[in-house]
Amino acid sequence: MKQIKKLLTILSVLAIICVNMPIIHAEDDNTQKGEGDLLQQILDRGELIVGTSPDFPPMEFIDTTKTGQDQYVGCDIELAKYIADSLGVKLTIKAMDFDAVLASVTTKQIDLAITGITKTPAREDSMEMSDSYFDEEGESGWQGILIKEDKKDVYTSLDTLKGKKIAVQAGSLQDLYVSEQLPDAKKQYITQLNDAIELLNNGTVDAVATAYGTGQDFVKQKSGLYIGEELLFTLNKDYTGNRIGIPKGETALLYRVNDIIKDVKDKHLYEEWYQTALNYDKQKIEGNYLQRVAQIFSIYWPKFLTGLAATLGLALITVIGGTLLGTILALVKLSKNKFVKFLSSAYVEIIRGTPLLLQLWLFVTIFAMFGNDQMIVSVITALVINSSAYVAEIIRGGIMSVDKGQWEAAKSLGMSNQHMMVKIIFPQAFKTILPSLGNEFIMMVKETSLASTFYIGELMTANNVVKTATYFSLETLTITAIIYFVATFTLSKLVNYMERRLSVSD
C-alpha cells in the first residue's frame, strides 16, 4: 500500500513538472536578458548618469531660478526621472554640448544620452538606440521651419523656401529633412538654436529648421517669429521619434530601457510632460536692445557672477598648477642631460603646437577610459598641462635673463647649483617672470571659455544658460563680453602696477 502511495506521489510530481515545463520554457524565450554589465553597475551603485544638452526647449532646458540637479527641466528630463525611478536608483544629470553627449555615451562616460537624439545609420554603428519614446504621429514629433512673422505671406509652404538659406544643427533630424525635402536650400550649420534665431533676426538666414514644439517656444518668448503647420516637414518613418543613446553592446540595459519606454507610451506620459514643458512659465524679456540688456542683467546677474567666480578660480588653479609643472620643465630644459632635455622640449612643442580644445577633448576621453567621469578633473588637468608648456618658456627665459656674471660669481664662491638657483638666480629672475605670469593668468581667464563645451559652470557656460533661458543671444553675449573686459582690464592694471613696483626696487 505504501509503495502504491509513493508511486502515485512520484507520478503527480512528474505530471506537474511536465505541465509547467512549456510555460517555463516560454517565459525563458520571451525574456530578453541581453549582454553587458552596465545595467548591473547602475543598480549596484544606485545611480543613473544621464547626459543631456540643456539648450533644446521644451525637451531639455535650464530653469535659472533653481540650482543643482533641480535646474534641469523639460519633458526629456521627466523621462530620465521616470527611468531612474523605475530602476530604483537616483538620477544624476550631466549637462554638456550635444556633440559632447554623443561622444560621452560612446566612451561610457554616461549611462544614457537623452537629448532629442534621432536614429541615423552612423549613430546605430556607434551606440545602441532605444525605441522611440513619444507618439511619432503626435505634435511632439512634428518638425518644421521657423521664419520671421512678416514673411509668412511669402513663405506659405516648403516649396517657397527652395534655394533659400536655412540654419540647421549639423547631424540633426532637421538636417536630414532639409536635405531630403529642400535639396536646393543652402544650409547654414549652427551649434545652438539661439544662435540660429539671431542669424534669422539679422537677415543672415531666411529660416530655421527646428522641432515644432521648440519653434513654438521661440515664438512665445520672442516677438516677430512664426511657425505654422503649412511649414511642417513630411515625416519619414525611418527617422521619426527621439531615442535614448546607450553604450554599444549594453543590450541588457537597452532591453530594460525599452520596457520602461513601452510603459511610458502605454500611459501616454510623454505627451503630458511635453505639454507641461511647452507651457513652462518663463520670464519674458521685452523692450529695445539696451532695455533687454538691462533686464537680462538685472534678472540673471547672480548666474553671471557665479560664472565669473568659477572662471577666476579655474584660471588661478591652472596658473598655480602650470607654474609648478612649468618650473620643473624649465629646469629640465636647462639640464645638460640631452635625453631629458629632449623630452622636455618635445613636451613643450607638442602642447604649444596643438589646440587647447583638442587637448580638453583628449583628456576628457582618456580620463573616461580609466573610469574617471568627473569632467572638472579632466578639464583642470588639460588646462594645467597646456599652461605649463607656456609657463616653462616664461621661467626659462627669466632664468636665462640673469646676467652671466651672477652665475660666475656664485660658482666662484663655491655654491652648489641648487644653492645658487635658490639664493642668487631665482630672486633676480622673479622680477622678469612675475609680470609674464600675470599675463598668463589673464590669458587663462579667457581660454577657460573653451571649457563651456562641458558645462562646468564658468562664465561662458553661464552665458549659454542665460541665452537658452531668454532666447536673446546678442544681448547675453554683450553682457558676457563686458564682464570679461572688466575682469581682464582690472587684472591687467594690477599686473602693470606690479611691474612698476618691481622696477622701482631695481
mmCIF file of N, CA and C in Angstrom, residues 140-198:
data_model
loop_
_atom_site.group_PDB
_atom_site.id
_atom_site.type_symbol
_atom_site.label_atom_id
_atom_site.label_comp_id
_atom_site.label_asym_id
_atom_site.label_seq_id
_atom_site.Cartn_x
_atom_site.Cartn_y
_atom_site.Cartn_z
ATOM 1 N N SER A 140 4.471 66.355 -30.590
ATOM 2 C CA SER A 140 5.854 66.350 -30.104
ATOM 3 C C SER A 140 6.823 65.785 -31.133
ATOM 4 N N GLY A 141 6.290 65.103 -32.166
ATOM 5 C CA GLY A 141 7.152 64.552 -33.204
ATOM 6 C C GLY A 141 7.248 65.413 -34.447
ATOM 7 N N TRP A 142 6.502 66.508 -34.493
ATOM 8 C CA TRP A 142 6.497 67.353 -35.693
ATOM 9 C C TRP A 142 7.822 68.100 -35.846
ATOM 10 N N GLN A 143 8.223 68.286 -37.101
ATOM 11 C CA GLN A 143 9.427 69.037 -37.441
ATOM 12 C C GLN A 143 9.068 70.053 -38.516
ATOM 13 N N GLY A 144 9.606 71.259 -38.416
ATOM 14 C CA GLY A 144 9.207 72.280 -39.386
ATOM 15 C C GLY A 144 10.203 73.403 -39.548
ATOM 16 N N ILE A 145 9.718 74.497 -40.113
ATOM 17 C CA ILE A 145 10.538 75.661 -40.440
ATOM 18 C C ILE A 145 10.024 76.882 -39.685
ATOM 19 N N LEU A 146 10.949 77.579 -39.037
ATOM 20 C CA LEU A 146 10.656 78.816 -38.313
ATOM 21 C C LEU A 146 11.110 79.996 -39.168
ATOM 22 N N ILE A 147 10.240 80.991 -39.336
ATOM 23 C CA ILE A 147 10.548 82.152 -40.165
ATOM 24 C C ILE A 147 10.189 83.438 -39.421
ATOM 25 N N LYS A 148 10.515 84.580 -40.027
ATOM 26 C CA LYS A 148 10.069 85.854 -39.479
ATOM 27 C C LYS A 148 8.567 86.006 -39.746
ATOM 28 N N GLU A 149 7.876 86.613 -38.794
ATOM 29 C CA GLU A 149 6.425 86.756 -38.917
ATOM 30 C C GLU A 149 6.033 87.578 -40.142
ATOM 31 N N ASP A 150 6.833 88.571 -40.492
ATOM 32 C CA ASP A 150 6.474 89.410 -41.639
ATOM 33 C C ASP A 150 6.722 88.716 -42.983
ATOM 34 N N LYS A 151 7.216 87.468 -42.926
ATOM 35 C CA LYS A 151 7.457 86.702 -44.148
ATOM 36 C C LYS A 151 6.473 85.545 -44.325
ATOM 37 N N LYS A 152 5.481 85.444 -43.428
ATOM 38 C CA LYS A 152 4.583 84.296 -43.507
ATOM 39 C C LYS A 152 3.680 84.336 -44.739
ATOM 40 N N ASP A 153 3.505 85.509 -45.335
ATOM 41 C CA ASP A 153 2.737 85.583 -46.585
ATOM 42 C C ASP A 153 3.610 85.274 -47.797
ATOM 43 N N VAL A 154 4.914 85.277 -47.581
ATOM 44 C CA VAL A 154 5.860 84.963 -48.661
ATOM 45 C C VAL A 154 6.189 83.475 -48.664
ATOM 46 N N TYR A 155 6.513 82.957 -47.470
ATOM 47 C CA TYR A 155 6.839 81.539 -47.331
ATOM 48 C C TYR A 155 5.592 80.803 -46.835
ATOM 49 N N THR A 156 4.785 80.358 -47.778
ATOM 50 C CA THR A 156 3.497 79.738 -47.440
ATOM 51 C C THR A 156 3.543 78.219 -47.462
ATOM 52 N N SER A 157 4.656 77.655 -47.901
ATOM 53 C CA SER A 157 4.829 76.198 -47.939
ATOM 54 C C SER A 157 6.317 75.902 -48.047
ATOM 55 N N LEU A 158 6.677 74.642 -47.929
ATOM 56 C CA LEU A 158 8.089 74.271 -48.050
ATOM 57 C C LEU A 158 8.631 74.608 -49.439
ATOM 58 N N ASP A 159 7.795 74.474 -50.460
ATOM 59 C CA ASP A 159 8.244 74.754 -51.833
ATOM 60 C C ASP A 159 8.720 76.189 -52.003
ATOM 61 N N THR A 160 8.117 77.110 -51.251
ATOM 62 C CA THR A 160 8.501 78.524 -51.379
ATOM 63 C C THR A 160 9.863 78.817 -50.754
ATOM 64 N N LEU A 161 10.435 77.823 -50.059
ATOM 65 C CA LEU A 161 11.739 78.001 -49.422
ATOM 66 C C LEU A 161 12.873 77.385 -50.241
ATOM 67 N N LYS A 162 12.562 76.913 -51.435
ATOM 68 C CA LYS A 162 13.601 76.328 -52.287
ATOM 69 C C LYS A 162 14.663 77.377 -52.625
ATOM 70 N N GLY A 163 15.921 76.988 -52.464
ATOM 71 C CA GLY A 163 17.022 77.892 -52.764
ATOM 72 C C GLY A 163 17.332 78.895 -51.677
ATOM 73 N N LYS A 164 16.545 78.900 -50.610
ATOM 74 C CA LYS A 164 16.760 79.849 -49.511
ATOM 75 C C LYS A 164 17.823 79.326 -48.534
ATOM 76 N N LYS A 165 18.326 80.221 -47.698
ATOM 77 C CA LYS A 165 19.353 79.862 -46.715
ATOM 78 C C LYS A 165 18.686 79.485 -45.402
ATOM 79 N N ILE A 166 18.932 78.257 -44.967
ATOM 80 C CA ILE A 166 18.256 77.732 -43.775
ATOM 81 C C ILE A 166 19.286 77.326 -42.726
ATOM 82 N N ALA A 167 19.122 77.821 -41.520
ATOM 83 C CA ALA A 167 20.001 77.455 -40.407
ATOM 84 C C ALA A 167 19.548 76.122 -39.830
ATOM 85 N N VAL A 168 20.512 75.241 -39.563
ATOM 86 C CA VAL A 168 20.185 73.910 -39.072
ATOM 87 C C VAL A 168 21.362 73.357 -38.277
ATOM 88 N N GLN A 169 21.063 72.571 -37.255
ATOM 89 C CA GLN A 169 22.119 71.921 -36.474
ATOM 90 C C GLN A 169 22.672 70.736 -37.255
ATOM 91 N N ALA A 170 23.987 70.672 -37.398
ATOM 92 C CA ALA A 170 24.623 69.604 -38.167
ATOM 93 C C ALA A 170 24.327 68.240 -37.547
ATOM 94 N N GLY A 171 23.925 67.287 -38.405
ATOM 95 C CA GLY A 171 23.670 65.933 -37.950
ATOM 96 C C GLY A 171 22.346 65.725 -37.254
ATOM 97 N N SER A 172 21.523 66.779 -37.190
ATOM 98 C CA SER A 172 20.226 66.670 -36.512
ATOM 99 C C SER A 172 19.184 66.070 -37.454
ATOM 100 N N LEU A 173 18.032 65.738 -36.905
ATOM 101 C CA LEU A 173 16.923 65.229 -37.710
ATOM 102 C C LEU A 173 16.498 66.274 -38.735
ATOM 103 N N GLN A 174 16.493 67.539 -38.331
ATOM 104 C CA GLN A 174 16.118 68.606 -39.245
ATOM 105 C C GLN A 174 17.108 68.712 -40.421
ATOM 106 N N ASP A 175 18.359 68.415 -40.152
ATOM 107 C CA ASP A 175 19.373 68.405 -41.209
ATOM 108 C C ASP A 175 19.010 67.382 -42.284
ATOM 109 N N LEU A 176 18.573 66.210 -41.849
ATOM 110 C CA LEU A 176 18.172 65.166 -42.796
ATOM 111 C C LEU A 176 16.945 65.583 -43.603
ATOM 112 N N TYR A 177 15.959 66.174 -42.928
ATOM 113 C CA TYR A 177 14.736 66.588 -43.609
ATOM 114 C C TYR A 177 15.008 67.703 -44.631
ATOM 115 N N VAL A 178 15.875 68.640 -44.277
ATOM 116 C CA VAL A 178 16.214 69.705 -45.221
ATOM 117 C C VAL A 178 16.896 69.109 -46.455
ATOM 118 N N SER A 179 17.803 68.163 -46.231
ATOM 119 C CA SER A 179 18.500 67.522 -47.351
ATOM 120 C C SER A 179 17.533 66.776 -48.266
ATOM 121 N N GLU A 180 16.536 66.116 -47.677
ATOM 122 C CA GLU A 180 15.602 65.311 -48.464
ATOM 123 C C GLU A 180 14.501 66.138 -49.129
ATOM 124 N N GLN A 181 13.940 67.083 -48.362
ATOM 125 C CA GLN A 181 12.744 67.773 -48.848
ATOM 126 C C GLN A 181 13.011 69.189 -49.371
ATOM 127 N N LEU A 182 14.185 69.720 -49.074
ATOM 128 C CA LEU A 182 14.594 71.019 -49.624
ATOM 129 C C LEU A 182 16.038 70.919 -50.124
ATOM 130 N N PRO A 183 16.268 70.034 -51.104
ATOM 131 C CA PRO A 183 17.653 69.783 -51.554
ATOM 132 C C PRO A 183 18.346 71.001 -52.153
ATOM 133 N N ASP A 184 17.568 71.957 -52.630
ATOM 134 C CA ASP A 184 18.166 73.155 -53.229
ATOM 135 C C ASP A 184 18.488 74.236 -52.204
ATOM 136 N N ALA A 185 18.068 74.035 -50.964
ATOM 137 C CA ALA A 185 18.303 75.042 -49.928
ATOM 138 C C ALA A 185 19.792 75.116 -49.567
ATOM 139 N N LYS A 186 20.223 76.306 -49.170
ATOM 140 C CA LYS A 186 21.599 76.488 -48.715
ATOM 141 C C LYS A 186 21.607 76.381 -47.192
ATOM 142 N N LYS A 187 22.328 75.404 -46.693
ATOM 143 C CA LYS A 187 22.326 75.154 -45.251
ATOM 144 C C LYS A 187 23.425 75.961 -44.540
ATOM 145 N N GLN A 188 23.027 76.582 -43.434
ATOM 146 C CA GLN A 188 23.965 77.292 -42.556
ATOM 147 C C GLN A 188 24.018 76.510 -41.244
ATOM 148 N N TYR A 189 25.121 75.814 -41.004
ATOM 149 C CA TYR A 189 25.202 74.978 -39.806
ATOM 150 C C TYR A 189 25.485 75.826 -38.564
ATOM 151 N N ILE A 190 24.806 75.482 -37.482
ATOM 152 C CA ILE A 190 24.979 76.180 -36.199
ATOM 153 C C ILE A 190 25.075 75.126 -35.086
ATOM 154 N N THR A 191 25.567 75.551 -33.929
ATOM 155 C CA THR A 191 25.680 74.622 -32.797
ATOM 156 C C THR A 191 24.500 74.743 -31.840
ATOM 157 N N GLN A 192 23.975 75.971 -31.702
ATOM 158 C CA GLN A 192 22.842 76.187 -30.804
ATOM 159 C C GLN A 192 21.739 76.938 -31.526
ATOM 160 N N LEU A 193 20.494 76.572 -31.218
ATOM 161 C CA LEU A 193 19.350 77.189 -31.891
ATOM 162 C C LEU A 193 19.229 78.677 -31.573
ATOM 163 N N ASN A 194 19.667 79.081 -30.403
ATOM 164 C CA ASN A 194 19.627 80.511 -30.068
ATOM 165 C C ASN A 194 20.448 81.328 -31.057
ATOM 166 N N ASP A 195 21.579 80.759 -31.475
ATOM 167 C CA ASP A 195 22.408 81.435 -32.471
ATOM 168 C C ASP A 195 21.693 81.499 -33.815
ATOM 169 N N ALA A 196 20.938 80.441 -34.130
ATOM 170 C CA ALA A 196 20.177 80.421 -35.391
ATOM 171 C C ALA A 196 19.120 81.520 -35.407
ATOM 172 N N ILE A 197 18.474 81.732 -34.262
ATOM 173 C CA ILE A 197 17.445 82.777 -34.177
ATOM 174 C C ILE A 197 18.067 84.145 -34.383
ATOM 175 N N GLU A 198 19.276 84.347 -33.851
ATOM 176 C CA GLU A 198 19.973 85.622 -34.038
ATOM 177 C C GLU A 198 20.302 85.829 -35.518
#
